[in-house]
Amino acid sequence: MAGRTDDADRGVAGVKGVAGIFLTFALRNLRRHWVRSGLAALGIVIGVAAVATLGILGNNLIILFSGLVADVSDTVVVTPHLAAASGDPFDPRSALAGGLTERDLDKIERAVGPYHAVPLFQTAELLEKGRKKGYVPVIVLHHDDMPVLLEVEDGALPPPSGNSVLVGSLLADEAEVRAGGRITLGGEDVRVAGVLEERGLGIDINPDYAVVVTHSWYTERHPEPAYDRVVVKVTDLGDIPAVKKAIEDQFNRRTEVVDVLDSREILELFYQTYDAISIFLLGIGGVALFVAGVSILNVMIISVTERFHEIGVMRSIGARRSEVMRMFLYEALILGVAGSFIGGAVSTVTGMAVTASVAETVFAGYGTVPTGLGPEGIGSVLLGMGFGLGTALLSGMYPAWKASRLDPIEALRYE
């Protein structure tokens, strides 16, 4: 075994003459103190894994979220502005939701001109299907407005009157409901006219886990409430700012009566939040790498201190300062390369495992799966490895410089 090690050292030494000799010295010193060297490399592994894993997780989360968000870029949503009833933010009366009346709807329709305004409200009812039961969201729409927001995958839209409803695709899968089947909604047996196409999350409605009923069906059984939102479909995207301004001019000239949002604002807010989270996560990884850098700095300073006599011998037989400095930089570089490659491999496995766990919990039921490593994930791994190598080299600079500046005579006297 020792013979093979010596052969390997001689092979390294023969690679580039003097450079190979100093690389051999660096390898031998790291092997001599393998526990200390291993712990220093472990710090790099942890730092690289932290940076790369958090990067992979962040990139996959934004892809998972983007896959859930429906393409509703032509949508403007008008909602009642929350009425502040108390100065205490912890007082539940501080957020009293208002409602939109038929008169408000008329004003919105006048403001949006040729574009379609869809009033709706959302409530909840107890759904029962066999042994399965639970409260589900119920979206109430006028019959004529249903084709504007919804597409039926199986079956057909319910008639304007009657005892029929629509069921969202994910809810239908979970409750094992099909078009033409029957469910119990709010204690009443109803027919499932159709199952909706999966739509994804949107700023207007989220019907995938909901039941959709006609306005006439709901008001026959309950008092008619105010609308909680009006969805405006703006086919010409260039008109969205003008439509929003027209609505705000109708309602918010004196006080803020309604909130007017479009999907671009929501997505922009999400991406801003994601950027802030990414910086925070990179900061955590940076702290881990800083700790690893301090560990390598400590190991290298100890190594220089222990080898004063050896450095003096090398300098006295003609080794130049640059060569001594290079030898110690080799040690730091070897630690950085080993730690970075191991950390990159660990982060790839860990990042995908954490992403899969989040997808199965936070995004459970939405049909999303981890997207794989992807170009962004590979970039995160390479970024982490680059930081690891840079940290190791920077940490080795001062000890290497200190070693190269030792006076040969003073170093030879050191015991």
GROMACS .gro file of C-alpha atoms in nm:
model
  415
    1MET     CA    1   0.000   0.000   0.000
    2ALA     CA    2   0.283   0.237   0.095
    3GLY     CA    3   0.459   0.145  -0.230
    4ARG     CA    4   0.155   0.244  -0.436
    5THR     CA    5   0.132   0.575  -0.246
    6ASP     CA    6   0.499   0.652  -0.316
    7ASP     CA    7   0.449   0.562  -0.683
    8ALA     CA    8   0.152   0.801  -0.697
    9ASP     CA    9   0.356   1.077  -0.534
   10ARG     CA   10   0.639   1.023  -0.783
   11GLY     CA   11   0.384   1.032  -1.065
   12VAL     CA   12   0.250   1.363  -0.938
   13ALA     CA   13   0.601   1.497  -0.898
   14GLY     CA   14   0.677   1.409  -1.257
   15VAL     CA   15   0.382   1.599  -1.393
   16LYS     CA   16   0.542   1.943  -1.393
   17GLY     CA   17   0.885   1.921  -1.235
   18VAL     CA   18   0.915   2.155  -0.939
   19ALA     CA   19   0.540   2.227  -0.933
   20GLY     CA   20   0.475   1.855  -0.906
   21ILE     CA   21   0.718   1.828  -0.615
   22PHE     CA   22   0.540   2.098  -0.417
   23LEU     CA   23   0.203   1.943  -0.501
   24THR     CA   24   0.340   1.615  -0.360
   25PHE     CA   25   0.444   1.792  -0.040
   26ALA     CA   26   0.093   1.939  -0.011
   27LEU     CA   27  -0.072   1.598  -0.055
   28ARG     CA   28   0.161   1.435   0.198
   29ASN     CA   29   0.093   1.699   0.460
   30LEU     CA   30  -0.284   1.665   0.416
   31ARG     CA   31  -0.258   1.287   0.451
   32ARG     CA   32  -0.037   1.326   0.757
   33HIS     CA   33  -0.310   1.526   0.932
   34TRP     CA   34  -0.607   1.361   0.763
   35VAL     CA   35  -0.855   1.416   1.050
   36ARG     CA   36  -0.789   1.790   1.063
   37SER     CA   37  -0.793   1.814   0.683
   38GLY     CA   38  -1.113   1.612   0.663
   39LEU     CA   39  -1.292   1.839   0.910
   40ALA     CA   40  -1.184   2.148   0.714
   41ALA     CA   41  -1.309   1.991   0.389
   42LEU     CA   42  -1.634   1.898   0.567
   43GLY     CA   43  -1.694   2.267   0.633
   44ILE     CA   44  -1.668   2.333   0.259
   45VAL     CA   45  -1.902   2.040   0.189
   46ILE     CA   46  -2.164   2.184   0.426
   47GLY     CA   47  -2.130   2.536   0.285
   48VAL     CA   48  -2.151   2.427  -0.079
   49ALA     CA   49  -2.441   2.193  -0.004
   50ALA     CA   50  -2.627   2.474   0.175
   51VAL     CA   51  -2.588   2.723  -0.111
   52ALA     CA   52  -2.664   2.474  -0.390
   53THR     CA   53  -2.949   2.293  -0.212
   54LEU     CA   54  -3.129   2.615  -0.129
   55GLY     CA   55  -3.078   2.733  -0.487
   56ILE     CA   56  -3.221   2.410  -0.632
   57LEU     CA   57  -3.516   2.426  -0.393
   58GLY     CA   58  -3.588   2.791  -0.475
   59ASN     CA   59  -3.570   2.735  -0.852
   60ASN     CA   60  -3.795   2.430  -0.839
   61LEU     CA   61  -4.046   2.606  -0.613
   62ILE     CA   62  -4.087   2.893  -0.856
   63ILE     CA   63  -4.133   2.646  -1.143
   64LEU     CA   64  -4.387   2.448  -0.939
   65PHE     CA   65  -4.575   2.766  -0.852
   66SER     CA   66  -4.567   2.892  -1.211
   67GLY     CA   67  -4.713   2.559  -1.321
   68LEU     CA   68  -5.007   2.610  -1.084
   69VAL     CA   69  -5.088   2.966  -1.186
   70ALA     CA   70  -5.343   2.982  -1.463
   71ASP     CA   71  -5.283   3.205  -1.763
   72VAL     CA   72  -5.521   3.488  -1.673
   73SER     CA   73  -5.318   3.781  -1.800
   74ASP     CA   74  -5.636   3.927  -1.958
   75THR     CA   75  -5.813   3.950  -1.623
   76VAL     CA   76  -5.892   4.246  -1.400
   77VAL     CA   77  -6.052   4.170  -1.063
   78VAL     CA   78  -6.261   4.423  -0.869
   79THR     CA   79  -6.317   4.350  -0.499
   80PRO     CA   80  -6.469   4.554  -0.213
   81HIS     CA   81  -6.212   4.747  -0.017
   82LEU     CA   82  -6.179   4.632   0.344
   83ALA     CA   83  -6.354   4.874   0.580
   84ALA     CA   84  -6.141   4.971   0.879
   85ALA     CA   85  -6.368   4.976   1.184
   86SER     CA   86  -6.106   5.001   1.457
   87GLY     CA   87  -5.761   5.145   1.504
   88ASP     CA   88  -5.640   4.825   1.669
   89PRO     CA   89  -5.489   4.595   1.404
   90PHE     CA   90  -5.563   4.291   1.626
   91ASP     CA   91  -5.931   4.379   1.652
   92PRO     CA   92  -6.122   4.146   1.413
   93ARG     CA   93  -6.355   4.436   1.334
   94SER     CA   94  -6.059   4.607   1.164
   95ALA     CA   95  -6.123   4.400   0.853
   96LEU     CA   96  -6.493   4.411   0.776
   97ALA     CA   97  -6.543   4.295   0.420
   98GLY     CA   98  -6.798   4.485   0.217
   99GLY     CA   99  -6.986   4.369  -0.090
  100LEU     CA  100  -7.065   4.475  -0.446
  101THR     CA  101  -7.431   4.540  -0.527
  102GLU     CA  102  -7.619   4.533  -0.857
  103ARG     CA  103  -7.577   4.910  -0.868
  104ASP     CA  104  -7.200   4.868  -0.831
  105LEU     CA  105  -7.207   4.611  -1.110
  106ASP     CA  106  -7.384   4.859  -1.340
  107LYS     CA  107  -7.116   5.120  -1.272
  108ILE     CA  108  -6.841   4.866  -1.346
  109GLU     CA  109  -7.009   4.763  -1.672
  110ARG     CA  110  -7.030   5.126  -1.780
  111ALA     CA  111  -6.664   5.180  -1.693
  112VAL     CA  112  -6.531   4.876  -1.882
  113GLY     CA  113  -6.728   4.949  -2.198
  114PRO     CA  114  -6.726   4.656  -2.442
  115TYR     CA  115  -6.551   4.414  -2.212
  116HIS     CA  116  -6.735   4.140  -2.022
  117ALA     CA  117  -6.786   4.188  -1.645
  118VAL     CA  118  -6.863   3.868  -1.453
  119PRO     CA  119  -7.009   3.910  -1.099
  120LEU     CA  120  -6.972   3.621  -0.858
  121PHE     CA  121  -6.941   3.526  -0.495
  122GLN     CA  122  -6.798   3.231  -0.312
  123THR     CA  123  -6.929   3.040  -0.012
  124ALA     CA  124  -6.894   2.688   0.128
  125GLU     CA  125  -7.123   2.388   0.157
  126LEU     CA  126  -7.097   2.036   0.295
  127LEU     CA  127  -7.032   1.783   0.018
  128GLU     CA  128  -7.107   1.414   0.071
  129LYS     CA  129  -7.023   1.129  -0.164
  130GLY     CA  130  -7.052   0.783  -0.017
  131ARG     CA  131  -6.842   0.776   0.299
  132LYS     CA  132  -6.650   1.087   0.200
  133LYS     CA  133  -6.770   1.423   0.322
  134GLY     CA  134  -6.633   1.765   0.397
  135TYR     CA  135  -6.686   2.133   0.336
  136VAL     CA  136  -6.586   2.255  -0.010
  137PRO     CA  137  -6.576   2.599  -0.174
  138VAL     CA  138  -6.887   2.679  -0.378
  139ILE     CA  139  -6.854   2.937  -0.657
  140VAL     CA  140  -7.181   3.102  -0.758
  141LEU     CA  141  -7.204   3.232  -1.117
  142HIS     CA  142  -7.482   3.342  -1.348
  143HIS     CA  143  -7.546   3.073  -1.608
  144ASP     CA  144  -7.457   3.298  -1.903
  145ASP     CA  145  -7.122   3.388  -1.744
  146MET     CA  146  -7.002   3.031  -1.693
  147PRO     CA  147  -6.851   2.986  -2.045
  148VAL     CA  148  -6.648   3.305  -1.996
  149LEU     CA  149  -6.448   3.164  -1.705
  150LEU     CA  150  -6.489   2.787  -1.726
  151GLU     CA  151  -6.429   2.500  -1.968
  152VAL     CA  152  -6.594   2.160  -1.924
  153GLU     CA  153  -6.377   1.854  -1.971
  154ASP     CA  154  -6.648   1.589  -1.926
  155GLY     CA  155  -7.023   1.644  -1.955
  156ALA     CA  156  -7.184   1.984  -2.017
  157LEU     CA  157  -7.276   2.311  -1.849
  158PRO     CA  158  -7.580   2.288  -1.619
  159PRO     CA  159  -7.910   2.429  -1.747
  160PRO     CA  160  -8.019   2.778  -1.629
  161SER     CA  161  -8.257   2.617  -1.380
  162GLY     CA  162  -8.262   2.275  -1.227
  163ASN     CA  163  -8.070   2.063  -0.983
  164SER     CA  164  -7.731   2.036  -1.156
  165VAL     CA  165  -7.381   2.155  -1.066
  166LEU     CA  166  -7.024   2.151  -1.196
  167VAL     CA  167  -6.734   1.993  -1.007
  168GLY     CA  168  -6.367   2.094  -1.031
  169SER     CA  169  -6.127   1.840  -1.177
  170LEU     CA  170  -5.913   1.781  -0.866
  171LEU     CA  171  -6.217   1.761  -0.639
  172ALA     CA  172  -6.380   1.517  -0.881
  173ASP     CA  173  -6.072   1.292  -0.872
  174GLU     CA  174  -6.056   1.299  -0.493
  175ALA     CA  175  -6.430   1.238  -0.442
  176GLU     CA  176  -6.447   0.992  -0.735
  177VAL     CA  177  -6.715   1.194  -0.911
  178ARG     CA  178  -6.797   1.171  -1.281
  179ALA     CA  179  -7.029   1.361  -1.512
  180GLY     CA  180  -7.382   1.228  -1.477
  181GLY     CA  181  -7.320   1.111  -1.121
  182ARG     CA  182  -7.485   1.241  -0.809
  183ILE     CA  183  -7.354   1.403  -0.491
  184THR     CA  184  -7.510   1.554  -0.180
  185LEU     CA  185  -7.444   1.928  -0.154
  186GLY     CA  186  -7.570   2.121   0.148
  187GLY     CA  187  -7.790   1.827   0.244
  188GLU     CA  188  -7.957   1.813  -0.099
  189ASP     CA  189  -7.908   1.549  -0.367
  190VAL     CA  190  -7.781   1.711  -0.691
  191ARG     CA  191  -7.670   1.591  -1.032
  192VAL     CA  192  -7.317   1.650  -1.161
  193ALA     CA  193  -7.371   1.803  -1.504
  194GLY     CA  194  -7.000   1.816  -1.585
  195VAL     CA  195  -6.642   1.802  -1.461
  196LEU     CA  196  -6.430   2.108  -1.530
  197GLU     CA  197  -6.091   2.114  -1.697
  198GLU     CA  198  -5.801   2.164  -1.459
  199ARG     CA  199  -5.735   2.537  -1.452
  200GLY     CA  200  -5.471   2.605  -1.191
  201LEU     CA  201  -5.455   2.888  -0.942
  202GLY     CA  202  -5.569   3.228  -1.062
  203ILE     CA  203  -5.643   3.571  -0.925
  204ASP     CA  204  -6.007   3.546  -1.031
  205ILE     CA  205  -6.136   3.203  -0.923
  206ASN     CA  206  -5.984   2.867  -0.828
  207PRO     CA  207  -6.239   2.606  -0.935
  208ASP     CA  208  -6.018   2.294  -0.934
  209TYR     CA  209  -6.114   2.208  -0.575
  210ALA     CA  210  -6.461   2.366  -0.582
  211VAL     CA  211  -6.822   2.312  -0.685
  212VAL     CA  212  -6.971   2.567  -0.926
  213VAL     CA  213  -7.346   2.635  -0.912
  214THR     CA  214  -7.575   2.872  -1.098
  215HIS     CA  215  -7.693   3.194  -0.935
  216SER     CA  216  -8.058   3.085  -0.965
  217TRP     CA  217  -7.985   2.749  -0.795
  218TYR     CA  218  -7.820   2.918  -0.498
  219THR     CA  219  -8.072   3.201  -0.450
  220GLU     CA  220  -8.364   2.954  -0.452
  221ARG     CA  221  -8.216   2.800  -0.137
  222HIS     CA  222  -8.041   3.092   0.037
  223PRO     CA  223  -8.082   3.469   0.075
  224GLU     CA  224  -7.908   3.650  -0.206
  225PRO     CA  225  -7.576   3.794  -0.078
  226ALA     CA  226  -7.373   4.075  -0.231
  227TYR     CA  227  -7.106   3.987  -0.484
  228ASP     CA  228  -6.756   3.952  -0.339
  229ARG     CA  229  -6.583   4.022  -0.672
  230VAL     CA  230  -6.636   4.116  -1.034
  231VAL     CA  231  -6.405   3.964  -1.295
  232VAL     CA  232  -6.348   4.171  -1.609
  233LYS     CA  233  -6.208   3.995  -1.917
  234VAL     CA  234  -6.005   4.247  -2.119
  235THR     CA  235  -5.929   4.088  -2.456
  236ASP     CA  236  -5.697   4.372  -2.560
  237LEU     CA  237  -5.414   4.360  -2.304
  238GLY     CA  238  -5.311   4.712  -2.395
  239ASP     CA  239  -5.642   4.841  -2.254
  240ILE     CA  240  -5.588   4.697  -1.904
  241PRO     CA  241  -5.441   5.018  -1.753
  242ALA     CA  242  -5.723   5.226  -1.903
  243VAL     CA  243  -5.990   4.983  -1.778
  244LYS     CA  244  -5.843   4.987  -1.425
  245LYS     CA  245  -5.830   5.366  -1.425
  246ALA     CA  246  -6.192   5.392  -1.546
  247ILE     CA  247  -6.313   5.166  -1.265
  248GLU     CA  248  -6.113   5.354  -1.001
  249ASP     CA  249  -6.248   5.686  -1.131
  250GLN     CA  250  -6.602   5.552  -1.089
  251PHE     CA  251  -6.554   5.437  -0.728
  252ASN     CA  252  -6.243   5.580  -0.564
  253ARG     CA  253  -6.258   5.953  -0.635
  254ARG     CA  254  -6.317   6.050  -0.270
  255THR     CA  255  -6.253   5.738  -0.065
  256GLU     CA  256  -6.120   5.396  -0.150
  257VAL     CA  257  -6.429   5.185  -0.214
  258VAL     CA  258  -6.290   4.903  -0.430
  259ASP     CA  259  -5.956   4.737  -0.498
  260VAL     CA  260  -5.866   4.680  -0.863
  261LEU     CA  261  -5.596   4.424  -0.943
  262ASP     CA  262  -5.464   4.246  -1.249
  263SER     CA  263  -5.260   3.927  -1.271
  264ARG     CA  264  -4.940   4.108  -1.368
  265GLU     CA  265  -4.935   4.291  -1.034
  266ILE     CA  266  -4.984   3.966  -0.844
  267LEU     CA  267  -4.708   3.786  -1.035
  268GLU     CA  268  -4.473   4.082  -0.996
  269LEU     CA  269  -4.532   4.076  -0.620
  270PHE     CA  270  -4.462   3.702  -0.614
  271TYR     CA  271  -4.135   3.739  -0.805
  272GLN     CA  272  -4.024   4.023  -0.577
  273THR     CA  273  -4.096   3.805  -0.276
  274TYR     CA  274  -3.909   3.517  -0.436
  275ASP     CA  275  -3.605   3.737  -0.502
  276ALA     CA  276  -3.601   3.848  -0.139
  277ILE     CA  277  -3.626   3.488  -0.019
  278SER     CA  278  -3.347   3.382  -0.258
  279ILE     CA  279  -3.115   3.650  -0.119
  280PHE     CA  280  -3.197   3.539   0.234
  281LEU     CA  281  -3.128   3.173   0.150
  282LEU     CA  282  -2.800   3.261  -0.020
  283GLY     CA  283  -2.710   3.455   0.293
  284ILE     CA  284  -2.758   3.141   0.502
  285GLY     CA  285  -2.532   2.947   0.265
  286GLY     CA  286  -2.281   3.233   0.273
  287VAL     CA  287  -2.263   3.213   0.653
  288ALA     CA  288  -2.194   2.838   0.627
  289LEU     CA  289  -1.914   2.902   0.377
  290PHE     CA  290  -1.771   3.178   0.598
  291VAL     CA  291  -1.750   2.932   0.888
  292ALA     CA  292  -1.583   2.682   0.653
  293GLY     CA  293  -1.335   2.951   0.546
  294VAL     CA  294  -1.244   3.025   0.907
  295SER     CA  295  -1.190   2.653   0.963
  296ILE     CA  296  -0.954   2.627   0.664
  297LEU     CA  297  -0.772   2.942   0.773
  298ASN     CA  298  -0.719   2.789   1.116
  299VAL     CA  299  -0.595   2.459   0.968
  300MET     CA  300  -0.354   2.636   0.735
  301ILE     CA  301  -0.212   2.863   1.008
  302ILE     CA  302  -0.153   2.558   1.229
  303SER     CA  303   0.011   2.381   0.934
  304VAL     CA  304   0.246   2.675   0.873
  305THR     CA  305   0.334   2.697   1.244
  306GLU     CA  306   0.411   2.324   1.265
  307ARG     CA  307   0.636   2.337   0.960
  308PHE     CA  308   0.858   2.636   1.034
  309HIS     CA  309   1.169   2.414   1.039
  310GLU     CA  310   1.068   2.241   0.713
  311ILE     CA  311   1.012   2.576   0.546
  312GLY     CA  312   1.353   2.693   0.667
  313VAL     CA  313   1.521   2.386   0.516
  314MET     CA  314   1.339   2.437   0.185
  315ARG     CA  315   1.434   2.805   0.169
  316SER     CA  316   1.798   2.732   0.261
  317ILE     CA  317   1.840   2.485  -0.027
  318GLY     CA  318   1.702   2.732  -0.281
  319ALA     CA  319   1.322   2.717  -0.276
  320ARG     CA  320   1.179   3.050  -0.381
  321ARG     CA  321   0.914   3.237  -0.184
  322SER     CA  322   0.661   3.190  -0.465
  323GLU     CA  323   0.717   2.812  -0.454
  324VAL     CA  324   0.663   2.795  -0.078
  325MET     CA  325   0.350   3.005  -0.115
  326ARG     CA  326   0.230   2.780  -0.397
  327MET     CA  327   0.274   2.468  -0.182
  328PHE     CA  328   0.041   2.598   0.086
  329LEU     CA  329  -0.207   2.725  -0.172
  330TYR     CA  330  -0.211   2.373  -0.316
  331GLU     CA  331  -0.320   2.243   0.023
  332ALA     CA  332  -0.606   2.493   0.042
  333LEU     CA  333  -0.702   2.422  -0.320
  334ILE     CA  334  -0.710   2.046  -0.263
  335LEU     CA  335  -0.940   2.095   0.036
  336GLY     CA  336  -1.160   2.329  -0.169
  337VAL     CA  337  -1.181   2.097  -0.470
  338ALA     CA  338  -1.261   1.790  -0.259
  339GLY     CA  339  -1.517   1.974  -0.047
  340SER     CA  340  -1.679   2.146  -0.347
  341PHE     CA  341  -1.724   1.830  -0.553
  342ILE     CA  342  -1.860   1.630  -0.261
  343GLY     CA  343  -2.083   1.923  -0.161
  344GLY     CA  344  -2.210   1.953  -0.520
  345ALA     CA  345  -2.305   1.584  -0.527
  346VAL     CA  346  -2.471   1.603  -0.185
  347SER     CA  347  -2.664   1.917  -0.279
  348THR     CA  348  -2.797   1.759  -0.598
  349VAL     CA  349  -2.945   1.465  -0.409
  350THR     CA  350  -3.062   1.674  -0.112
  351GLY     CA  351  -3.213   1.951  -0.325
  352MET     CA  352  -3.422   1.709  -0.529
  353ALA     CA  353  -3.532   1.519  -0.216
  354VAL     CA  354  -3.641   1.840  -0.038
  355THR     CA  355  -3.819   1.962  -0.353
  356ALA     CA  356  -4.007   1.632  -0.383
  357SER     CA  357  -4.110   1.653  -0.016
  358VAL     CA  358  -4.238   2.010  -0.056
  359ALA     CA  359  -4.423   1.919  -0.376
  360GLU     CA  360  -4.597   1.631  -0.199
  361THR     CA  361  -4.703   1.843   0.100
  362VAL     CA  362  -4.746   2.210   0.011
  363PHE     CA  363  -4.855   2.138  -0.348
  364ALA     CA  364  -5.030   1.808  -0.278
  365GLY     CA  365  -5.330   1.743  -0.497
  366TYR     CA  366  -5.242   1.994  -0.770
  367GLY     CA  367  -5.080   1.736  -0.994
  368THR     CA  368  -4.736   1.898  -0.983
  369VAL     CA  369  -4.412   1.703  -0.960
  370PRO     CA  370  -4.049   1.808  -0.916
  371THR     CA  371  -3.914   1.939  -1.244
  372GLY     CA  372  -3.573   1.774  -1.219
  373LEU     CA  373  -3.241   1.951  -1.180
  374GLY     CA  374  -3.275   2.169  -1.492
  375PRO     CA  375  -3.039   2.444  -1.611
  376GLU     CA  376  -3.117   2.667  -1.311
  377GLY     CA  377  -3.044   2.383  -1.068
  378ILE     CA  378  -2.716   2.303  -1.241
  379GLY     CA  379  -2.631   2.673  -1.219
  380SER     CA  380  -2.700   2.667  -0.843
  381VAL     CA  381  -2.469   2.367  -0.798
  382LEU     CA  382  -2.191   2.532  -1.002
  383LEU     CA  383  -2.240   2.856  -0.809
  384GLY     CA  384  -2.207   2.673  -0.478
  385MET     CA  385  -1.895   2.489  -0.597
  386GLY     CA  386  -1.744   2.814  -0.720
  387PHE     CA  387  -1.806   2.977  -0.383
  388GLY     CA  388  -1.649   2.676  -0.212
  389LEU     CA  389  -1.332   2.692  -0.423
  390GLY     CA  390  -1.309   3.069  -0.381
  391THR     CA  391  -1.354   3.043  -0.005
  392ALA     CA  392  -1.080   2.781   0.024
  393LEU     CA  393  -0.833   2.984  -0.183
  394LEU     CA  394  -0.904   3.308   0.002
  395SER     CA  395  -0.867   3.131   0.335
  396GLY     CA  396  -0.532   2.988   0.227
  397MET     CA  397  -0.388   3.316   0.098
  398TYR     CA  398  -0.273   3.465   0.427
  399PRO     CA  399  -0.113   3.148   0.571
  400ALA     CA  400   0.062   3.085   0.237
  401TRP     CA  401   0.187   3.444   0.224
  402LYS     CA  402   0.303   3.420   0.585
  403ALA     CA  403   0.494   3.098   0.511
  404SER     CA  404   0.663   3.251   0.206
  405ARG     CA  405   0.781   3.551   0.411
  406LEU     CA  406   0.955   3.350   0.683
  407ASP     CA  407   1.324   3.424   0.728
  408PRO     CA  408   1.516   3.098   0.655
  409ILE     CA  409   1.762   3.145   0.944
  410GLU     CA  410   1.487   3.214   1.198
  411ALA     CA  411   1.282   2.923   1.065
  412LEU     CA  412   1.575   2.680   1.101
  413ARG     CA  413   1.617   2.780   1.467
  414TYR     CA  414   1.250   2.697   1.538
  415GLU     CA  415   1.191   2.371   1.727
   0.00000   0.00000   0.00000
